[in-house]
């Protein structure tokens, strides 16, 4: 079961405050449960037929403001809590942590469920109509994610670093 509940509050004609809470899930790939991967660097990923879907609880809060119908700015902060997070970890096959596969001694790795993980982020944006033909926009995002494993939390896979984009757009008749 998944769903979401959101609210938008407009305290003034130029302000917007929004929030959302949502649940979600991601089922493991068929490959995670049935396929052997030779991932290089002396690592062999073996299947795990007992892997379960990961589940999430997501929360987001945003605020934005428009000034003189020319400037727009806003910020959003969000947090996601995972349970049964799907990741890889060292494992064994027939009681051994290594195996010779295609002539290479490889470490055994398996896709598994970890108890919990979290990821959170913040983004900010600003934009302006500079003139009849030019507009400006800029956005910056920061994301941080960890798998909770006592006594140390370690990085969650595939979390982008600080990044952003700034652009100037020109519009001339049918050319942008």
XYZ file of C-alpha atoms in Angstrom:
176
model
C 0.000 0.000 0.000
C 1.353 3.419 -0.898
C -0.072 6.909 -0.955
C 0.503 10.570 -0.204
C -1.089 13.520 1.512
C -0.170 17.087 0.636
C -1.136 20.590 1.673
C -0.623 23.981 0.026
C -1.004 27.178 2.034
C -1.142 30.578 0.296
C -0.689 33.143 3.102
C -0.479 36.014 0.608
C -0.741 36.519 -3.120
C 3.030 36.122 -3.561
C 3.762 33.353 -1.042
C 3.331 29.589 -1.252
C 4.055 27.049 1.493
C 3.634 23.383 0.644
C 4.150 20.075 2.400
C 3.715 16.437 1.546
C 4.007 13.080 3.303
C 4.143 9.925 1.205
C 4.890 6.234 1.371
C 6.630 4.238 -1.308
C 8.377 1.024 -2.150
C 10.841 -0.435 -4.650
C 10.776 -4.086 -5.524
C 14.113 -5.791 -6.189
C 15.087 -6.461 -9.796
C 14.656 -10.003 -11.086
C 18.445 -9.941 -11.596
C 18.974 -9.354 -7.844
C 17.188 -12.617 -7.098
C 18.433 -14.820 -9.930
C 21.496 -13.633 -11.879
C 25.257 -13.883 -11.291
C 27.097 -10.627 -12.137
C 30.808 -10.321 -12.726
C 31.174 -6.688 -11.768
C 34.941 -6.465 -12.284
C 37.612 -5.513 -9.762
C 37.558 -9.080 -8.444
C 33.918 -8.939 -7.319
C 31.198 -11.467 -8.119
C 27.580 -10.647 -7.228
C 25.557 -13.784 -6.492
C 21.732 -13.941 -6.453
C 19.632 -13.643 -3.324
C 16.187 -15.258 -3.729
C 15.146 -14.010 -0.243
C 15.443 -10.270 -0.926
C 12.410 -8.177 0.096
C 11.113 -4.847 -1.286
C 12.435 -1.705 0.341
C 9.849 0.678 1.778
C 9.996 4.436 2.312
C 8.341 7.216 4.283
C 8.899 10.597 2.631
C 8.417 14.118 3.986
C 8.846 17.424 2.156
C 8.374 21.103 3.012
C 8.695 23.958 0.522
C 8.351 27.715 0.531
C 8.411 30.121 -2.394
C 7.903 33.828 -3.005
C 7.340 35.989 -6.073
C 8.431 39.629 -5.960
C 6.902 42.236 -8.304
C 5.919 39.462 -10.751
C 9.597 39.411 -11.896
C 11.600 37.570 -9.249
C 10.858 34.058 -8.021
C 12.710 32.336 -5.201
C 12.117 29.219 -3.200
C 13.540 26.462 -1.083
C 12.575 22.871 -0.376
C 13.804 20.482 2.318
C 12.968 16.775 2.333
C 13.685 13.570 4.250
C 13.163 9.899 3.310
C 13.416 6.977 5.738
C 14.005 3.518 4.243
C 13.243 0.163 5.826
C 14.599 -3.066 4.318
C 16.901 -0.898 2.170
C 18.332 -2.853 -0.796
C 22.126 -2.699 -1.113
C 25.122 -4.964 -1.672
C 27.376 -6.429 0.996
C 30.105 -9.034 1.276
C 28.773 -12.570 1.571
C 29.730 -16.228 1.176
C 28.995 -19.002 -1.292
C 29.254 -22.606 -0.090
C 30.976 -21.278 3.063
C 33.699 -19.308 1.246
C 34.036 -15.523 0.905
C 35.905 -15.868 -2.420
C 35.459 -17.930 -5.549
C 37.448 -18.510 -8.730
C 35.204 -17.309 -11.573
C 36.453 -17.200 -15.182
C 39.986 -17.705 -13.876
C 39.859 -14.750 -11.452
C 39.652 -15.021 -7.659
C 36.694 -12.831 -6.764
C 35.085 -11.630 -3.522
C 31.497 -12.806 -3.072
C 28.929 -9.983 -2.843
C 25.154 -10.357 -2.493
C 22.238 -7.932 -2.827
C 20.692 -7.839 0.659
C 18.245 -5.904 2.807
C 19.651 -3.637 5.516
C 17.435 -2.601 8.408
C 17.180 1.155 7.815
C 18.654 4.007 5.843
C 17.878 7.670 5.365
C 18.409 10.364 2.790
C 17.697 14.065 3.067
C 18.226 17.079 0.925
C 17.739 20.762 0.470
C 17.389 22.824 -2.665
C 17.118 26.489 -3.379
C 16.209 28.355 -6.531
C 16.010 31.876 -7.814
C 14.784 33.235 -11.109
C 14.114 36.599 -12.691
C 12.764 38.105 -15.846
C 15.639 40.501 -16.592
C 14.057 42.122 -19.636
C 11.531 41.444 -22.358
C 14.005 39.048 -24.029
C 16.146 37.661 -21.199
C 15.540 35.647 -18.043
C 17.877 34.227 -15.424
C 17.548 31.123 -13.275
C 19.724 29.307 -10.796
C 19.210 26.220 -8.621
C 21.437 24.431 -6.128
C 20.840 21.017 -4.497
C 22.490 19.150 -1.645
C 21.712 15.518 -0.803
C 22.993 13.340 2.059
C 22.206 9.652 2.576
C 23.403 6.961 4.978
C 22.707 3.344 5.832
C 22.246 2.970 9.599
C 24.591 0.255 10.774
C 25.751 0.329 14.406
C 28.229 1.623 15.388
C 28.921 3.436 12.076
C 26.585 4.836 9.427
C 28.008 4.496 5.925
C 27.138 6.168 2.601
C 23.985 5.193 0.747
C 24.569 4.139 -2.889
C 23.962 6.540 -5.790
C 23.547 9.773 -3.822
C 24.627 12.788 -5.905
C 26.925 15.421 -4.408
C 26.278 19.148 -4.197
C 25.268 20.305 -7.643
C 23.495 23.142 -9.343
C 22.729 24.944 -12.561
C 22.677 28.590 -13.577
C 21.320 29.760 -16.897
C 20.396 32.814 -18.896
C 17.669 32.328 -21.473
C 17.102 34.562 -24.473
C 13.778 34.679 -26.320
C 13.485 36.322 -29.719
C 10.235 35.677 -31.620
C 10.228 31.913 -32.280
C 13.874 31.416 -31.205
C 14.730 30.583 -27.582
